[in-house]
Amino acid sequence: MSETGWSLHPQLCDDTALVGDLALSRVLAINDADYPWLILVPQRPGVSEIVDLGDAAAAELMAEIAQVSRVLKDVTQCDKLNVAAIGNVVPQLHVHIVARRKEDPLWPKPVWGAAPPRAGDKAAFERFTGAIRNKLGLAGVG
Amino acid sequence: MSETGWSLHPQLCDDTALVGDLALSRVLAINDADYPWLILVPQRPGVSEIVDLGDAAAAELMAEIAQVSRVLKDVTQCDKLNVAAIGNVVPQLHVHIVARRKEDPLWPKPVWGAAPPRAGDKAAFERFTGAIRNKLGLAGVG
């Protein structure tokens, strides 16, 4: 738990690898062989909905969504970004940013609510998270 | 088409009812008996991803997402809001804001990619869109 009283939900901790911390959000990655998949978690305690953040932090979250989206698109050269705050299972506010390709297994369906992630090659995943970390200026973190 | 060169994608036009226009986004509603469901469409031409909006309009979109989320939660007294920009089928940027209840048919799965909406009672839908319009200060529009 940080000095702000925030700590990452254990389910998010179990399911992801750390990329690093932006000013507001912790950036996480899911090792899914089919979908390059990042998650932003605003480091504010007790926040379940975007509206719980307040206006200033919500604007900051949007700026970080845009920043991470650009980097994910740049790294993956994907056809489409899918962005969502769902949180029906894990109540801590978290925003999925998933890179989609027209030839991926579920296209054009969303990835949420489908089969659990199929873990890919560990070295490839580490190259992916390293590239994201580097382009976000978080190199050396994590 | 408006003077800015923007027009609503025909698929979104076919699938929804008009609630009204905020400063940036057109607010639409889907008549789904199981899920109170709103959609925001930023009225900017040629925009497919959030990052295409630019920083100022992205911040404005987030403020409108928060405004509409508060109103939807207030009107429906839902358990959770689900917010997503997917756009794998309709390329015009549109943001879903769906009110979820723990007893709804798909809970806790997301609604996207599931069965098509099951249209509900027309009068009930009109009461819903009227309540949203009123609380957004858009009464008399649409």
CSV table of C-alpha atoms in Angstrom, one decimal:
chain,number,residue,atom,x,y,z
A,1,MET,CA,0.0,0.0,0.0
A,2,SER,CA,1.4,3.4,-0.9
A,3,GLU,CA,1.3,6.5,1.3
A,4,THR,CA,-1.9,7.6,-0.4
A,5,GLY,CA,-3.7,4.4,0.9
A,6,TRP,CA,-3.8,2.9,-2.6
A,7,SER,CA,-2.8,-0.6,-3.4
A,8,LEU,CA,-3.2,-2.7,-6.5
A,9,HIS,CA,-6.2,-5.1,-6.4
A,10,PRO,CA,-4.8,-8.7,-5.8
A,11,GLN,CA,-6.6,-10.0,-8.9
A,12,LEU,CA,-5.0,-7.4,-11.2
A,13,CYS,CA,-1.6,-8.1,-9.5
A,14,ASP,CA,-2.0,-11.9,-10.2
A,15,ASP,CA,-3.1,-11.5,-13.8
A,16,THR,CA,-0.6,-8.9,-15.1
A,17,ALA,CA,3.1,-7.8,-15.3
A,18,LEU,CA,4.2,-4.4,-14.2
A,19,VAL,CA,5.2,-1.9,-16.9
A,20,GLY,CA,5.6,1.1,-14.7
A,21,ASP,CA,3.9,4.1,-13.1
A,22,LEU,CA,2.7,7.2,-14.9
A,23,ALA,CA,1.8,10.3,-12.9
A,24,LEU,CA,-1.7,9.0,-12.2
A,25,SER,CA,-1.9,5.4,-13.4
A,26,ARG,CA,0.0,2.2,-12.9
A,27,VAL,CA,0.5,0.6,-16.3
A,28,LEU,CA,0.2,-3.2,-16.4
A,29,ALA,CA,0.4,-5.8,-19.2
A,30,ILE,CA,-1.4,-9.1,-19.7
A,31,ASN,CA,0.5,-11.9,-21.4
A,32,ASP,CA,-1.9,-12.8,-24.1
A,33,ALA,CA,-0.5,-14.5,-27.2
A,34,ASP,CA,-3.3,-13.2,-29.4
A,35,TYR,CA,-3.8,-9.6,-28.1
A,36,PRO,CA,-1.3,-7.0,-27.0
A,37,TRP,CA,-3.1,-5.9,-23.9
A,38,LEU,CA,-2.4,-3.1,-21.4
A,39,ILE,CA,-4.3,-1.9,-18.4
A,40,LEU,CA,-4.2,1.5,-16.6
A,41,VAL,CA,-5.0,1.6,-12.9
A,42,PRO,CA,-5.4,5.1,-11.4
A,43,GLN,CA,-3.5,5.0,-8.1
A,44,ARG,CA,-6.3,6.5,-6.1
A,45,PRO,CA,-8.0,4.6,-3.2
A,46,GLY,CA,-11.6,3.6,-3.3
A,47,VAL,CA,-12.2,4.4,-6.9
A,48,SER,CA,-14.5,2.1,-8.9
A,49,GLU,CA,-16.0,4.3,-11.6
A,50,ILE,CA,-14.4,7.0,-13.8
A,51,VAL,CA,-16.8,9.5,-12.1
A,52,ASP,CA,-15.4,8.7,-8.7
A,53,LEU,CA,-12.0,10.2,-9.8
A,54,GLY,CA,-13.2,13.8,-9.9
A,55,ASP,CA,-12.8,16.1,-13.0
A,56,ALA,CA,-9.1,16.8,-12.7
A,57,ALA,CA,-8.0,13.2,-12.3
A,58,ALA,CA,-10.5,12.0,-15.0
A,59,ALA,CA,-8.9,14.5,-17.4
A,60,GLU,CA,-5.4,13.2,-16.4
A,61,LEU,CA,-6.6,9.6,-16.9
A,62,MET,CA,-7.8,10.5,-20.5
A,63,ALA,CA,-4.4,12.1,-21.2
A,64,GLU,CA,-2.7,8.9,-20.1
A,65,ILE,CA,-5.1,6.7,-22.1
A,66,ALA,CA,-4.2,8.8,-25.1
A,67,GLN,CA,-0.4,8.5,-24.3
A,68,VAL,CA,-0.5,4.8,-23.8
A,69,SER,CA,-2.8,4.3,-26.8
A,70,ARG,CA,-0.3,6.0,-29.1
A,71,VAL,CA,2.6,3.9,-27.8
A,72,LEU,CA,0.6,0.7,-28.1
A,73,LYS,CA,-0.4,1.5,-31.7
A,74,ASP,CA,3.2,2.5,-32.5
A,75,VAL,CA,4.6,-0.7,-31.1
A,76,THR,CA,2.0,-3.1,-32.5
A,77,GLN,CA,1.0,-1.4,-35.7
A,78,CYS,CA,-2.5,-2.6,-34.9
A,79,ASP,CA,-5.7,-1.9,-36.9
A,80,LYS,CA,-7.8,-0.7,-34.0
A,81,LEU,CA,-7.5,0.1,-30.4
A,82,ASN,CA,-10.2,-1.2,-28.0
A,83,VAL,CA,-10.5,0.8,-24.8
A,84,ALA,CA,-12.8,-0.1,-21.9
A,85,ALA,CA,-13.5,0.4,-18.2
A,86,ILE,CA,-15.8,-2.5,-17.2
A,87,GLY,CA,-15.0,-3.7,-13.7
A,88,ASN,CA,-17.9,-6.0,-13.1
A,89,VAL,CA,-15.6,-8.6,-11.5
A,90,VAL,CA,-12.7,-6.5,-10.2
A,91,PRO,CA,-14.2,-3.4,-8.6
A,92,GLN,CA,-10.9,-1.3,-8.6
A,93,LEU,CA,-11.2,1.1,-11.6
A,94,HIS,CA,-9.0,-0.2,-14.4
A,95,VAL,CA,-8.9,0.7,-18.1
A,96,HIS,CA,-8.2,-1.9,-20.7
A,97,ILE,CA,-6.3,-0.8,-23.9
A,98,VAL,CA,-6.1,-3.7,-26.3
A,99,ALA,CA,-4.5,-3.7,-29.7
A,100,ARG,CA,-6.7,-5.5,-32.3
A,101,ARG,CA,-5.9,-6.8,-35.7
A,102,LYS,CA,-8.3,-7.8,-38.4
A,103,GLU,CA,-6.8,-11.3,-38.5
A,104,ASP,CA,-6.9,-11.9,-34.8
A,105,PRO,CA,-9.0,-14.8,-33.5
A,106,LEU,CA,-11.9,-12.8,-32.1
A,107,TRP,CA,-12.1,-10.0,-34.6
A,108,PRO,CA,-14.5,-8.1,-34.8
A,109,LYS,CA,-15.8,-9.2,-31.4
A,110,PRO,CA,-14.5,-7.7,-28.2
A,111,VAL,CA,-12.0,-9.7,-26.2
A,112,TRP,CA,-13.7,-9.2,-22.8
A,113,GLY,CA,-16.0,-12.0,-21.6
A,114,ALA,CA,-14.4,-14.4,-24.1
A,115,ALA,CA,-11.9,-17.2,-23.3
A,116,PRO,CA,-9.2,-16.4,-20.7
A,117,PRO,CA,-5.9,-15.1,-22.1
A,118,ARG,CA,-3.7,-17.7,-23.8
A,119,ALA,CA,-0.2,-17.0,-22.4
A,120,GLY,CA,2.4,-16.5,-25.1
A,121,ASP,CA,6.2,-16.9,-25.2
A,122,LYS,CA,7.8,-15.3,-22.2
A,123,ALA,CA,10.7,-13.7,-24.1
A,124,ALA,CA,8.3,-12.2,-26.6
A,125,PHE,CA,6.2,-10.8,-23.8
A,126,GLU,CA,9.2,-9.3,-22.1
A,127,ARG,CA,10.3,-7.7,-25.4
A,128,PHE,CA,6.7,-6.3,-25.7
A,129,THR,CA,6.6,-4.8,-22.2
A,130,GLY,CA,10.2,-3.5,-22.6
A,131,ALA,CA,9.2,-1.7,-25.8
A,132,ILE,CA,6.1,-0.2,-24.1
A,133,ARG,CA,8.2,0.8,-21.0
A,134,ASN,CA,10.9,2.4,-23.2
A,135,LYS,CA,8.5,4.4,-25.3
A,136,LEU,CA,6.6,5.6,-22.2
A,137,GLY,CA,9.9,6.9,-20.8
A,138,LEU,CA,9.7,4.4,-17.9
A,139,ALA,CA,12.8,2.4,-18.8
A,140,GLY,CA,14.6,1.1,-15.7
A,141,VAL,CA,11.3,0.8,-13.7
A,142,GLY,CA,9.6,-2.5,-12.9
B,1,MET,CA,-23.8,16.6,-42.6
B,2,SER,CA,-23.0,19.6,-40.4
B,3,GLU,CA,-21.0,22.6,-41.4
B,4,THR,CA,-17.9,20.9,-39.9
B,5,GLY,CA,-18.2,18.0,-42.3
B,6,TRP,CA,-19.3,15.6,-39.6
B,7,SER,CA,-22.3,13.3,-40.0
B,8,LEU,CA,-23.5,10.4,-38.0
B,9,HIS,CA,-22.5,6.9,-39.3
B,10,PRO,CA,-25.6,5.3,-40.9
B,11,GLN,CA,-25.3,2.2,-38.7
B,12,LEU,CA,-25.3,4.3,-35.5
B,13,CYS,CA,-28.3,6.2,-36.9
B,14,ASP,CA,-30.2,3.0,-37.6
B,15,ASP,CA,-29.5,1.4,-34.3
B,16,THR,CA,-30.2,4.3,-31.9
B,17,ALA,CA,-32.6,7.1,-30.9
B,18,LEU,CA,-31.4,10.7,-30.6
B,19,VAL,CA,-31.1,12.1,-27.0
B,20,GLY,CA,-29.4,15.4,-28.0
B,21,ASP,CA,-26.2,17.2,-28.6
B,22,LEU,CA,-23.6,18.2,-26.0
B,23,ALA,CA,-20.9,20.6,-26.9
B,24,LEU,CA,-18.7,17.9,-28.4
B,25,SER,CA,-20.7,14.7,-28.6
B,26,ARG,CA,-24.1,13.6,-29.9
B,27,VAL,CA,-25.8,11.5,-27.3
B,28,LEU,CA,-27.7,8.4,-28.5
B,29,ALA,CA,-29.7,5.7,-26.8
B,30,ILE,CA,-30.2,2.0,-27.7
B,31,ASN,CA,-33.5,0.5,-26.9
B,32,ASP,CA,-32.4,-2.6,-25.0
B,33,ALA,CA,-34.9,-4.0,-22.6
B,34,ASP,CA,-32.1,-5.5,-20.4
B,35,TYR,CA,-29.5,-2.7,-20.4
B,36,PRO,CA,-30.0,1.1,-20.2
B,37,TRP,CA,-27.5,2.0,-22.9
B,38,LEU,CA,-26.2,5.3,-24.1
B,39,ILE,CA,-23.6,6.2,-26.8
B,40,LEU,CA,-21.5,9.4,-27.2
B,41,VAL,CA,-20.3,10.3,-30.7
B,42,PRO,CA,-17.8,13.2,-30.9
B,43,GLN,CA,-19.0,15.4,-33.7
B,44,ARG,CA,-15.6,15.6,-35.5
B,45,PRO,CA,-15.1,14.2,-39.0
B,46,GLY,CA,-12.7,11.4,-39.7
B,47,VAL,CA,-12.2,10.3,-36.1
B,48,SER,CA,-11.9,6.6,-35.4
B,49,GLU,CA,-9.7,6.5,-32.3
B,50,ILE,CA,-9.7,8.6,-29.1
B,51,VAL,CA,-6.1,9.6,-30.0
B,52,ASP,CA,-7.4,11.0,-33.3
B,53,LEU,CA,-9.3,13.7,-31.4
B,54,GLY,CA,-6.3,15.6,-30.1
B,55,ASP,CA,-5.7,16.5,-26.5
B,56,ALA,CA,-8.3,19.2,-26.0
B,57,ALA,CA,-11.2,17.3,-27.5
B,58,ALA,CA,-10.2,14.1,-25.7
B,59,ALA,CA,-10.4,16.0,-22.4
B,60,GLU,CA,-13.8,17.4,-23.4
B,61,LEU,CA,-14.9,13.8,-24.3
B,62,MET,CA,-13.9,12.6,-20.9
B,63,ALA,CA,-15.8,15.4,-19.2
B,64,GLU,CA,-18.9,14.5,-21.2
B,65,ILE,CA,-18.4,10.7,-20.4
B,66,ALA,CA,-18.4,11.7,-16.7
B,67,GLN,CA,-21.4,14.0,-17.1
B,68,VAL,CA,-23.4,11.3,-19.0
B,69,SER,CA,-22.2,8.6,-16.6
B,70,ARG,CA,-23.5,10.5,-13.6
B,71,VAL,CA,-26.9,11.1,-15.2
B,72,LEU,CA,-27.2,7.5,-16.3
B,73,LYS,CA,-26.3,6.2,-12.8
B,74,ASP,CA,-28.8,8.7,-11.3
B,75,VAL,CA,-31.6,7.7,-13.6
B,76,THR,CA,-31.1,3.9,-13.4
B,77,GLN,CA,-29.6,3.5,-9.9
B,78,CYS,CA,-27.3,0.8,-11.5
B,79,ASP,CA,-24.7,-1.2,-9.7
B,80,LYS,CA,-21.9,-0.5,-12.3
B,81,LEU,CA,-21.2,1.5,-15.3
B,82,ASN,CA,-19.4,-0.1,-18.3
B,83,VAL,CA,-17.7,2.4,-20.6
B,84,ALA,CA,-16.0,1.4,-23.9
B,85,ALA,CA,-14.7,2.6,-27.2
B,86,ILE,CA,-14.5,-0.4,-29.4
B,87,GLY,CA,-15.4,0.4,-33.0
B,88,ASN,CA,-14.3,-2.8,-34.7
B,89,VAL,CA,-17.5,-2.8,-36.8
B,90,VAL,CA,-18.5,0.9,-37.0
B,91,PRO,CA,-15.3,2.9,-37.5
B,92,GLN,CA,-16.7,6.2,-36.4
B,93,LEU,CA,-15.5,6.9,-32.8
B,94,HIS,CA,-18.3,6.2,-30.4
B,95,VAL,CA,-18.3,5.5,-26.7
B,96,HIS,CA,-20.7,3.1,-25.1
B,97,ILE,CA,-21.9,3.9,-21.5
B,98,VAL,CA,-24.0,1.0,-20.3
B,99,ALA,CA,-25.8,0.7,-16.9
B,100,ARG,CA,-25.3,-2.8,-15.4
B,101,ARG,CA,-27.2,-4.5,-12.6
B,102,LYS,CA,-26.0,-7.6,-10.7
B,103,GLU,CA,-29.3,-9.3,-11.7
B,104,ASP,CA,-29.1,-8.5,-15.4
B,105,PRO,CA,-29.0,-11.4,-17.9
B,106,LEU,CA,-25.3,-11.2,-18.8
B,107,TRP,CA,-23.8,-10.0,-15.4
B,108,PRO,CA,-20.8,-10.0,-14.9
B,109,LYS,CA,-20.0,-10.5,-18.6
B,110,PRO,CA,-19.8,-7.4,-20.9
B,111,VAL,CA,-22.7,-6.7,-23.2
B,112,TRP,CA,-20.6,-6.2,-26.3
B,113,GLY,CA,-20.3,-9.1,-28.7
B,114,ALA,CA,-23.2,-10.9,-27.0
B,115,ALA,CA,-26.7,-11.2,-28.5
B,116,PRO,CA,-28.2,-8.2,-30.3
B,117,PRO,CA,-30.3,-5.8,-28.2
B,118,ARG,CA,-33.8,-7.1,-27.3
B,119,ALA,CA,-36.0,-4.0,-27.9
B,120,GLY,CA,-38.2,-3.1,-24.9
B,121,ASP,CA,-41.5,-1.3,-24.5
B,122,LYS,CA,-41.5,1.9,-26.6
B,123,ALA,CA,-43.1,4.0,-23.9
B,124,ALA,CA,-40.6,2.9,-21.3
B,125,PHE,CA,-37.8,3.7,-23.7
B,126,GLU,CA,-39.2,7.1,-24.3
B,127,ARG,CA,-39.5,7.8,-20.6
B,128,PHE,CA,-35.9,6.7,-20.2
B,129,THR,CA,-34.5,8.9,-23.0
B,130,GLY,CA,-36.7,11.8,-21.8
B,131,ALA,CA,-35.3,11.5,-18.2
B,132,ILE,CA,-31.7,11.4,-19.6
B,133,ARG,CA,-32.4,14.4,-21.9
B,134,ASN,CA,-33.9,16.4,-19.0
B,135,LYS,CA,-31.1,15.7,-16.6
B,136,LEU,CA,-28.5,16.6,-19.3
B,137,GLY,CA,-30.3,20.0,-19.8
B,138,LEU,CA,-31.2,19.0,-23.4
B,139,ALA,CA,-35.0,19.1,-22.9
B,140,GLY,CA,-36.8,20.2,-26.0
B,141,VAL,CA,-34.1,18.8,-28.3
B,142,GLY,CA,-34.5,15.7,-30.4
